[in-house]
XYZ file of C-alpha atoms in Angstrom:
667
model
C 104.102 93.761 49.082
C 102.525 92.170 46.005
C 99.448 94.418 46.042
C 101.493 97.622 45.910
C 101.814 99.640 42.723
C 105.230 101.139 43.452
C 108.702 99.817 44.166
C 110.435 99.879 47.532
C 113.006 102.287 46.149
C 110.240 104.658 44.983
C 108.730 104.627 48.441
C 112.126 105.155 50.070
C 112.876 107.992 47.662
C 109.756 109.764 48.905
C 111.484 109.958 52.303
C 114.667 111.231 50.669
C 112.877 113.897 48.658
C 110.778 115.182 51.549
C 113.803 115.250 53.839
C 116.069 117.180 51.514
C 113.239 119.555 50.522
C 112.310 120.378 54.113
C 115.921 120.958 55.132
C 116.485 123.101 52.058
C 113.378 125.224 52.705
C 114.348 125.714 56.349
C 117.978 126.297 55.313
C 118.789 124.245 58.390
C 118.876 120.588 59.376
C 120.432 117.208 58.706
C 119.477 115.549 55.415
C 122.191 112.865 55.410
C 120.781 110.345 57.915
C 117.210 110.351 56.537
C 118.507 109.831 53.010
C 120.859 107.072 54.141
C 118.341 105.178 56.308
C 115.324 105.542 54.024
C 115.524 101.990 52.654
C 115.646 100.493 56.150
C 112.756 102.650 57.305
C 110.635 101.695 54.300
C 110.915 97.976 55.039
C 110.401 98.334 58.784
C 107.427 100.675 58.633
C 105.616 99.034 55.745
C 106.209 95.375 56.588
C 106.832 95.011 60.311
C 106.046 97.984 62.530
C 102.644 97.571 64.206
C 100.914 100.909 64.836
C 97.723 102.786 64.135
C 98.090 106.305 62.685
C 94.509 107.066 63.739
C 95.385 106.259 67.365
C 99.053 107.026 68.063
C 98.583 106.007 71.719
C 97.280 102.494 71.025
C 98.542 100.591 74.051
C 100.060 97.575 72.298
C 101.733 99.406 69.423
C 105.344 98.758 68.565
C 107.602 101.565 69.774
C 109.886 103.266 67.275
C 112.685 105.513 68.539
C 114.919 107.689 66.365
C 117.931 107.919 68.653
C 119.950 109.875 66.089
C 117.397 112.623 66.493
C 119.183 115.142 64.282
C 117.776 113.066 61.390
C 114.300 114.197 62.412
C 113.026 114.606 58.870
C 113.187 110.829 58.585
C 110.502 110.330 61.222
C 108.460 113.334 60.083
C 108.434 111.947 56.550
C 107.424 108.517 57.839
C 104.634 109.912 59.972
C 103.264 112.007 57.133
C 103.461 109.250 54.541
C 101.968 106.532 56.740
C 98.905 108.591 57.620
C 99.465 110.296 60.982
C 97.977 113.728 61.597
C 101.015 115.517 60.228
C 100.052 117.345 57.040
C 102.473 118.438 54.339
C 102.192 122.016 55.601
C 103.961 120.944 58.791
C 106.821 119.425 56.806
C 107.056 122.689 54.884
C 107.260 124.438 58.251
C 110.207 122.325 59.440
C 112.237 123.905 62.250
C 109.963 126.951 62.466
C 108.357 128.464 65.571
C 105.453 126.424 66.975
C 105.528 123.882 64.158
C 104.914 120.218 64.855
C 108.196 119.475 63.114
C 110.847 120.914 65.458
C 114.558 120.524 64.764
C 114.779 117.364 66.853
C 111.813 115.078 67.583
C 109.944 116.260 70.660
C 107.525 114.151 72.648
C 104.122 115.830 72.876
C 104.592 118.006 69.778
C 104.172 115.471 67.018
C 101.744 112.536 66.968
C 103.726 109.316 66.675
C 106.938 110.615 68.250
C 107.548 108.329 71.232
C 110.340 110.279 72.917
C 112.378 113.442 72.630
C 115.755 112.738 71.085
C 118.730 114.883 70.228
C 121.362 114.278 72.919
C 122.886 111.241 71.243
C 122.529 107.832 72.841
C 119.579 108.727 75.016
C 116.987 107.529 72.534
C 118.719 104.150 72.642
C 118.543 104.286 76.440
C 114.843 105.235 76.330
C 114.265 102.262 74.030
C 115.910 99.957 76.579
C 113.497 101.350 79.177
C 110.535 100.759 76.870
C 111.664 97.172 76.256
C 112.045 96.600 80.004
C 108.543 97.971 80.545
C 107.079 95.744 77.821
C 108.749 92.598 79.126
C 107.902 93.282 82.774
C 104.320 94.357 82.097
C 103.774 91.285 79.915
C 105.065 89.039 82.702
C 102.761 90.706 85.221
C 99.589 90.632 83.118
C 99.787 88.061 80.304
C 98.203 84.700 80.902
C 98.199 81.443 78.864
C 96.528 82.135 75.501
C 96.179 85.810 76.451
C 99.282 87.710 75.290
C 97.679 91.079 75.809
C 101.018 92.915 76.080
C 103.107 91.802 73.118
C 105.049 94.307 71.042
C 108.543 95.204 69.878
C 110.781 98.193 70.479
C 112.739 99.308 67.413
C 115.428 101.952 67.505
C 117.548 103.702 64.865
C 120.972 104.784 66.073
C 124.061 106.258 64.491
C 127.803 106.335 65.085
C 127.370 109.189 67.537
C 124.889 107.228 69.648
C 127.343 104.345 69.944
C 130.269 106.635 70.765
C 128.394 108.181 73.684
C 129.159 106.492 76.989
C 125.493 106.023 77.802
C 125.230 103.463 74.977
C 127.711 101.247 76.810
C 125.765 101.559 80.062
C 122.335 100.706 78.703
C 123.258 98.159 76.055
C 125.287 96.180 78.561
C 122.269 96.048 80.863
C 119.902 95.213 77.981
C 121.979 92.148 77.179
C 122.082 91.053 80.809
C 118.294 91.364 81.065
C 117.734 89.428 77.831
C 115.518 92.008 76.141
C 114.744 89.851 73.128
C 112.123 92.221 71.706
C 114.534 95.135 71.446
C 115.903 95.548 67.913
C 118.389 98.295 67.083
C 119.397 99.368 63.580
C 122.892 100.864 63.552
C 123.368 103.320 60.701
C 126.960 102.354 59.970
C 127.818 105.084 57.470
C 131.276 105.910 58.832
C 130.623 109.660 58.864
C 130.042 112.167 61.637
C 130.025 115.966 61.578
C 133.817 116.128 61.735
C 134.287 113.693 58.853
C 135.371 110.056 58.500
C 135.023 108.388 61.920
C 138.026 106.140 61.279
C 140.069 108.866 62.923
C 138.285 108.569 66.282
C 135.923 105.579 66.293
C 137.616 102.277 65.584
C 135.764 100.038 68.049
C 134.954 96.519 66.961
C 131.246 97.167 67.378
C 130.256 93.599 66.581
C 132.470 92.118 69.285
C 131.447 94.837 71.702
C 127.744 94.042 71.392
C 128.305 90.305 71.330
C 130.156 90.677 74.620
C 127.049 92.414 76.002
C 124.962 89.360 75.107
C 123.384 90.772 71.934
C 122.767 89.055 68.629
C 124.653 91.040 65.966
C 123.787 90.951 62.264
C 125.533 92.803 59.428
C 123.749 93.831 56.221
C 123.707 96.232 53.302
C 121.298 98.911 54.498
C 120.162 99.605 50.959
C 119.223 96.015 50.115
C 115.587 95.332 51.025
C 115.953 91.563 50.968
C 118.846 91.703 53.426
C 116.875 94.063 55.655
C 113.898 91.676 55.678
C 116.096 88.665 56.455
C 117.793 90.521 59.322
C 114.502 91.626 60.892
C 113.202 88.061 60.707
C 116.367 86.763 62.414
C 116.120 89.469 65.061
C 112.497 88.634 65.857
C 113.277 84.910 65.951
C 115.783 85.372 68.806
C 113.592 85.919 71.839
C 116.396 85.701 74.393
C 118.746 88.408 73.143
C 118.386 91.972 71.916
C 119.606 92.404 68.358
C 121.906 94.959 66.759
C 121.588 95.107 62.979
C 124.681 96.767 61.507
C 123.409 98.492 58.383
C 126.162 99.600 56.007
C 124.748 102.710 54.424
C 125.791 105.737 52.415
C 125.005 108.995 54.169
C 123.057 111.291 51.861
C 122.270 108.390 49.492
C 121.411 109.757 46.037
C 123.352 113.008 46.229
C 125.890 112.902 43.357
C 128.382 115.313 44.905
C 127.855 114.944 48.655
C 126.792 111.340 49.359
C 129.257 109.583 51.654
C 130.722 112.850 52.954
C 130.363 115.032 56.042
C 129.038 117.766 53.768
C 125.594 116.168 53.775
C 125.479 115.519 57.532
C 124.289 118.783 58.998
C 123.635 121.278 56.214
C 121.207 121.704 53.311
C 122.324 120.202 50.034
C 121.901 123.520 48.221
C 119.540 124.209 45.279
C 121.863 122.833 42.617
C 122.609 119.610 44.507
C 118.925 119.121 45.326
C 118.186 119.288 41.598
C 121.040 116.910 40.825
C 119.818 114.474 43.500
C 116.331 114.501 42.047
C 117.755 113.551 38.687
C 120.012 110.856 40.147
C 117.082 109.291 42.055
C 114.710 109.576 39.123
C 112.419 111.692 41.273
C 110.619 113.864 38.753
C 108.275 115.706 41.109
C 108.433 119.253 42.498
C 109.366 119.967 46.137
C 106.887 118.579 48.687
C 104.931 116.686 46.063
C 104.472 112.920 46.364
C 102.555 111.109 43.586
C 99.249 109.553 44.529
C 100.375 105.979 43.849
C 103.233 106.279 46.314
C 100.994 107.952 48.910
C 98.485 105.161 48.520
C 101.116 102.464 48.987
C 102.456 104.217 52.073
C 99.066 104.759 53.721
C 98.949 102.573 56.851
C 95.690 103.836 58.322
C 93.502 100.897 57.376
C 96.195 98.351 58.217
C 96.763 100.037 61.567
C 93.052 100.180 62.321
C 92.744 96.470 61.626
C 95.752 95.683 63.838
C 94.301 97.602 66.761
C 90.859 96.061 66.169
C 92.304 92.547 66.381
C 94.036 93.505 69.628
C 90.826 94.973 71.043
C 89.115 91.676 70.327
C 91.880 89.956 72.298
C 91.358 92.479 75.090
C 87.644 91.646 75.246
C 88.449 87.947 75.653
C 91.052 88.856 78.291
C 88.500 90.966 80.169
C 86.058 88.069 80.156
C 88.653 85.623 81.486
C 90.440 87.974 83.912
C 88.195 90.980 84.671
C 90.150 92.203 87.690
C 93.480 91.986 85.898
C 92.074 93.793 82.876
C 90.711 96.617 85.009
C 94.057 96.957 86.784
C 95.981 96.952 83.495
C 93.849 99.719 82.020
C 94.186 101.793 85.204
C 97.933 101.513 85.149
C 98.322 102.216 81.445
C 96.192 105.342 81.847
C 98.479 106.486 84.666
C 95.643 106.685 87.198
C 96.171 106.125 90.915
C 93.718 103.832 92.747
C 90.635 105.570 94.093
C 91.645 104.837 97.678
C 95.168 106.208 97.301
C 94.626 109.610 98.854
C 92.882 108.191 101.936
C 95.595 105.585 102.483
C 98.350 108.135 101.994
C 96.744 110.382 104.585
C 96.703 107.484 107.057
C 100.399 106.817 106.471
C 101.251 110.471 107.055
C 99.248 110.521 110.291
C 101.024 107.388 111.473
C 104.391 109.050 110.876
C 103.372 112.086 112.887
C 102.008 109.947 115.724
C 105.094 107.726 115.900
C 107.362 110.750 116.078
C 110.419 108.737 115.040
C 113.786 110.357 114.590
C 115.115 108.880 111.347
C 117.435 109.650 108.485
C 115.098 110.787 105.737
C 116.555 108.098 103.464
C 115.234 105.537 105.989
C 111.905 107.328 106.187
C 111.812 107.149 102.392
C 112.383 103.399 102.462
C 109.492 103.034 104.885
C 107.245 104.928 102.490
C 108.389 102.856 99.511
C 107.488 99.690 101.397
C 104.086 101.079 102.364
C 103.217 102.514 98.960
C 104.329 99.368 97.115
C 101.439 97.582 98.816
C 99.055 100.152 97.354
C 100.748 100.728 93.987
C 101.973 97.597 92.202
C 103.074 99.863 89.336
C 106.073 101.058 91.355
C 109.247 99.876 89.622
C 112.251 100.746 91.752
C 115.975 100.553 91.416
C 119.347 101.965 92.328
C 122.645 102.614 90.611
C 124.499 100.096 92.776
C 123.783 101.912 96.023
C 120.627 100.169 97.207
C 122.046 99.610 100.691
C 122.833 103.313 100.990
C 119.933 104.843 99.091
C 117.541 102.422 100.803
C 115.475 102.019 97.646
C 115.107 98.281 98.249
C 112.433 97.004 100.573
C 111.251 93.628 101.855
C 108.864 93.261 98.923
C 111.519 93.929 96.274
C 111.686 91.320 93.511
C 114.498 91.966 90.985
C 113.404 91.617 87.343
C 116.745 89.929 86.681
C 115.523 87.054 88.852
C 111.806 87.104 88.060
C 110.308 88.636 84.917
C 107.294 89.993 86.782
C 109.409 91.655 89.459
C 109.394 95.251 90.670
C 113.056 96.145 91.105
C 115.981 96.824 88.750
C 119.629 96.446 89.659
C 120.994 99.192 87.411
C 124.635 98.703 88.370
C 126.987 101.693 88.441
C 125.083 103.443 85.662
C 123.531 106.668 86.985
C 123.112 108.200 83.522
C 121.780 104.992 82.034
C 119.382 104.492 84.955
C 117.849 107.938 84.567
C 117.405 107.623 80.789
C 115.984 104.103 81.146
C 113.487 105.393 83.726
C 112.374 107.999 81.174
C 111.748 105.175 78.702
C 109.810 103.135 81.267
C 107.616 106.134 82.067
C 107.062 106.882 78.371
C 105.964 103.293 77.748
C 103.331 103.433 80.460
C 102.159 100.991 83.111
C 104.797 101.861 85.713
C 105.948 104.663 87.983
C 109.734 104.271 87.954
C 111.992 105.473 90.745
C 115.737 105.150 91.083
C 118.312 106.057 93.669
C 121.847 107.361 93.852
C 123.794 109.888 95.891
C 122.785 113.479 95.159
C 126.307 114.267 93.962
C 126.050 111.595 91.268
C 123.067 113.350 89.779
C 125.849 115.055 87.876
C 126.521 111.861 85.942
C 122.819 111.597 85.132
C 122.178 115.278 84.600
C 121.233 115.280 80.932
C 118.765 112.414 81.320
C 117.254 114.139 84.354
C 116.829 117.246 82.209
C 115.233 115.221 79.409
C 112.736 113.726 81.846
C 111.775 117.250 82.871
C 111.598 118.413 79.251
C 109.159 115.585 78.470
C 107.246 116.051 81.769
C 107.570 112.371 82.642
C 106.365 110.774 85.872
C 109.773 109.723 87.196
C 110.913 109.864 90.817
C 114.588 110.504 91.533
C 115.685 109.393 94.996
C 118.828 111.339 95.922
C 120.421 110.576 99.275
C 123.529 111.772 101.126
C 122.337 115.276 100.410
C 124.997 117.580 101.885
C 128.319 117.912 103.629
C 126.607 115.747 106.254
C 127.803 112.898 104.019
C 130.967 113.312 106.064
C 134.141 111.281 105.751
C 133.859 110.543 102.028
C 134.862 114.142 101.483
C 134.113 116.806 98.884
C 134.011 114.385 95.938
C 130.875 112.921 97.494
C 129.387 116.063 99.047
C 126.863 117.961 96.925
C 126.944 121.755 96.959
C 125.400 123.227 93.802
C 123.208 120.254 92.842
C 120.104 121.405 94.710
C 120.160 124.718 92.860
C 120.656 122.871 89.599
C 117.584 120.727 90.185
C 115.447 123.593 91.498
C 116.155 125.749 88.461
C 115.246 122.985 86.009
C 111.818 123.703 84.457
C 109.108 121.128 85.252
C 111.213 119.553 88.020
C 109.730 119.403 91.517
C 112.244 119.149 94.366
C 111.614 118.107 97.967
C 114.177 118.234 100.782
C 112.252 117.037 103.847
C 113.282 117.662 107.448
C 111.919 114.464 109.004
C 109.818 111.350 108.405
C 106.538 113.295 108.186
C 107.753 115.679 105.521
C 109.272 112.681 103.708
C 105.901 110.895 103.690
C 104.247 113.960 102.205
C 107.042 114.394 99.669
C 106.523 110.817 98.468
C 102.772 111.335 98.338
C 103.098 114.448 96.203
C 105.655 112.757 93.947
C 103.280 109.866 93.310
C 100.305 112.164 92.676
C 102.201 114.429 90.311
C 101.875 113.261 86.709
C 103.077 116.336 84.830
C 106.787 116.068 85.503
C 109.538 114.364 87.498
C 110.196 114.784 91.200
C 113.525 114.720 93.005
C 113.506 113.628 96.649
C 116.645 114.910 98.382
C 117.320 112.917 101.526
C 119.747 112.831 104.425
C 122.300 110.194 105.305
C 122.262 111.142 108.984
C 119.421 110.710 111.459
C 117.138 113.721 111.922
C 114.875 114.452 114.901
C 111.104 114.408 114.577
C 109.504 117.858 114.457
C 106.504 118.442 116.683
C 103.558 119.861 114.751
C 99.862 120.494 115.064
C 97.373 118.746 112.817
C 96.987 121.996 110.923
C 100.743 122.241 110.366
C 100.871 118.684 109.019
C 98.175 119.587 106.502
C 100.166 122.637 105.373
C 103.344 120.706 104.533
C 101.887 119.724 101.166
C 101.866 123.427 100.240
C 105.667 123.391 100.038
C 106.391 125.732 102.964
C 104.703 126.474 106.256
C 105.259 128.156 109.595
C 106.792 125.585 111.919
C 107.660 127.869 114.852
C 105.969 131.239 115.328
C 105.907 134.241 117.599
C 103.145 136.433 118.941
C 102.152 139.148 116.498
C 104.050 140.066 113.385
C 107.599 138.682 113.191
C 110.586 140.965 112.921
C 112.769 138.124 111.658
C 112.002 135.059 109.532
C 114.341 132.082 109.388
C 113.830 129.744 106.409
C 115.328 126.269 106.506
C 115.147 122.926 104.743
C 116.078 119.327 105.446
C 118.605 118.596 108.153
C 118.983 122.283 108.971
C 115.378 122.680 110.162
C 116.160 121.151 113.529
C 119.085 123.444 114.360
C 117.178 126.409 112.973
C 114.283 125.625 115.299
C 116.632 125.558 118.274
C 118.031 128.917 117.191
C 114.590 130.472 116.728
C 113.523 129.330 120.198
C 116.667 130.891 121.645
C 115.993 134.126 119.788
C 112.410 134.150 121.028
C 113.670 133.592 124.536
C 115.783 136.710 124.227
C 112.785 138.790 123.150
C 113.123 138.581 119.387
C 109.905 138.072 117.431
C 111.272 135.289 115.270
C 109.473 132.880 112.931
C 110.750 129.606 111.487
C 109.511 128.543 108.069
C 110.209 125.006 106.941
C 110.387 124.948 103.122
C 110.696 121.351 101.941
C 109.659 122.277 98.378
C 110.254 125.778 97.063
C 108.624 125.083 93.694
C 105.422 123.803 95.317
C 105.351 126.846 97.603
C 105.779 129.149 94.616
C 102.656 127.605 93.068
C 100.472 128.584 96.012
C 98.135 131.550 95.884
C 99.483 134.972 96.759
C 97.501 135.139 100.002
C 99.079 131.982 101.373
C 102.573 133.023 100.323
C 102.046 136.388 102.024
C 100.795 134.615 105.136
C 103.973 132.538 105.374
C 106.487 135.143 104.171
C 104.990 138.622 104.709
C 106.491 141.130 102.295
C 106.836 143.659 105.085
C 109.307 141.461 106.943
C 112.638 142.221 105.264
C 114.936 140.623 107.835
C 115.170 137.080 106.577
C 117.780 134.394 107.096
C 117.885 131.239 104.960
C 119.738 128.192 106.297
C 120.657 125.296 104.019
C 123.774 123.165 103.563
C 123.907 123.905 99.859
C 124.839 126.742 97.518
C 123.831 130.169 98.864
C 122.910 131.732 95.506
C 119.463 130.181 95.175
C 118.109 131.787 98.332
C 118.354 135.425 97.256
C 114.855 135.077 95.749
C 113.450 134.558 99.265
C 115.714 136.688 101.468
C 116.172 139.645 99.095
C 118.851 142.300 99.405
C 118.147 142.886 103.082
C 118.482 139.267 104.109
C 121.279 136.767 104.637
C 122.042 133.113 103.860
C 123.957 130.544 105.847
C 125.037 128.125 103.171
C 127.982 126.815 101.217
C 130.318 128.975 99.152
C 133.107 126.396 98.943
C 133.405 122.650 98.554
C 133.321 120.523 101.692
C 135.989 118.590 103.555
C 136.596 115.048 104.742
C 135.545 114.620 108.367
C 132.625 113.243 110.378
C 129.377 114.857 109.295
C 128.676 116.493 112.648
C 132.125 118.056 112.675
C 131.595 119.485 109.209
C 128.193 120.909 110.049
C 129.790 122.811 112.923
C 132.819 123.829 110.864
C 130.659 125.378 108.149
C 128.315 127.180 110.513
C 125.206 124.992 110.588
C 124.687 125.352 114.322
C 122.114 127.074 116.453
C 124.818 129.360 117.842
C 125.851 130.603 114.396
C 122.256 131.047 113.279
C 121.556 133.165 116.367
C 124.691 135.204 115.749
C 123.886 135.883 112.093
C 120.276 136.713 112.987
C 121.403 139.248 115.571
C 123.627 140.919 112.966
C 120.626 141.198 110.658
C 118.593 142.807 113.409
C 121.308 145.186 114.528
């Protein structure tokens, strides 16, 4: 800008110097991408990106995502230079224990980092989710002359991001949805860790993205005027997302290593750092940026003014639409309505009173329909299995048909769906949920893990939860997936036995705002379980005594989901034969584990060593509850193709087999 004292190249070189210095000091990291993309970043952050360093969570800020997260020193340099609370000492502590500059950007560690990136392509997917959230929220809340939600989503991505299959999934959908305020900068440097990508990446990227419905622009990523022109063209096209192909030199400025794989993922080395300083004309010691450059980079006042202007718009919006404004603020803060708990309790009571025998996927659909009336922030979807997952309801309005809708047709894109949901949750204003078969969690696994890592409020609806899937055979029958989900930190897992437990599972999932929840649901119909009022209240504690004996039990049977019913029949038979048997329904092991020791002892007394767990999933997980003296009826092989009822009998999920195994334990 005309009032700046320094050149664009000087300001970009500050990024280059800080990046190579931090990587060198840590003796670990990736200097090449930050050095190559510095010119693009300088233009975007100084001239276009709308944000406030003093308030990183300003609601209407532009979102910036570094999808090629290994280039993390790029964003750390930008955050430091522009005025975020990221002092030079943190850059000097790059990649060290408990620093705010971890090896890859991590949401919640560093102010200004919008999402955790590292697994390539997922940042791009998160950005698609953020752009969906912006467009949908704007359609729901903006009114004529009151564009209260109005911002862009910018993403940096590299060759690796575009090679990953998830980029195909999400970019195809982004084009279909016409996300015109999504702008991606492709760092087209032709180099990956293994060398020149011409040996393994020869896609016509331009044609590929044009076929998705994107605007594609090609520029010299080191030419500021071309960068400016491209951003202006991208912002002018409101109907299509834009890919800006930026031809860059990886490790720009390094005399010996620029343009080679040698600068991708390793420090330059002391001699090359010195040579790069000389080549760039950067005459300052490590981690020193001259005052004039710092002053020209400082965005604090500009950001404060931008947020102030928006707050003035918000005041006018509140005056014109007070109810809408109140609702918008509630949703963006992630708060449930004050009456939610009372209404949820009524829904649960209704389920218990009705006593309907339903597949838990159907019970889930009923709850979605009911909660959507209470929570307009619900944004559902399915990876092309809506009729099976039952994630659609009568009130569903696809956003592909109506911008202010509440449902997303994700297509056959389980991985993309899960990563997009993470982006929607990160943006704020929605509680996203998406459905697929439990077995296809495997396609989505890394995005599911990333949602847990970032503790995002995402609800995974997984149906067809066991060999009860039946005739589709072992390719469609989950075995080890429940264990996988349960052993994922920050993930809460519910496998309900009937409509009542399903209602409570949904309630807990909606109330939980410190991580994702996976609801694991049956294809087949399940009988209603009779309970007392007290037992209904205890379900929310993750496990409870469903069928008990007089006095202390000598045997405890633990079951989940579809196996609760047959386990209850078995326990009654055992009781009839004089065995003091107890049945514990455990819809959520992680929630039960969070209960106080007294309650856990009440449900599973330590003195009772004869325990039998029953679940149509992998046996290994249950050793933590049955111990060395107990037993598990579960799966140790893959399933077979046959009717679900036949398979349940074949693999031992019958009352007769439970009784037999229990008697062996007691012998």
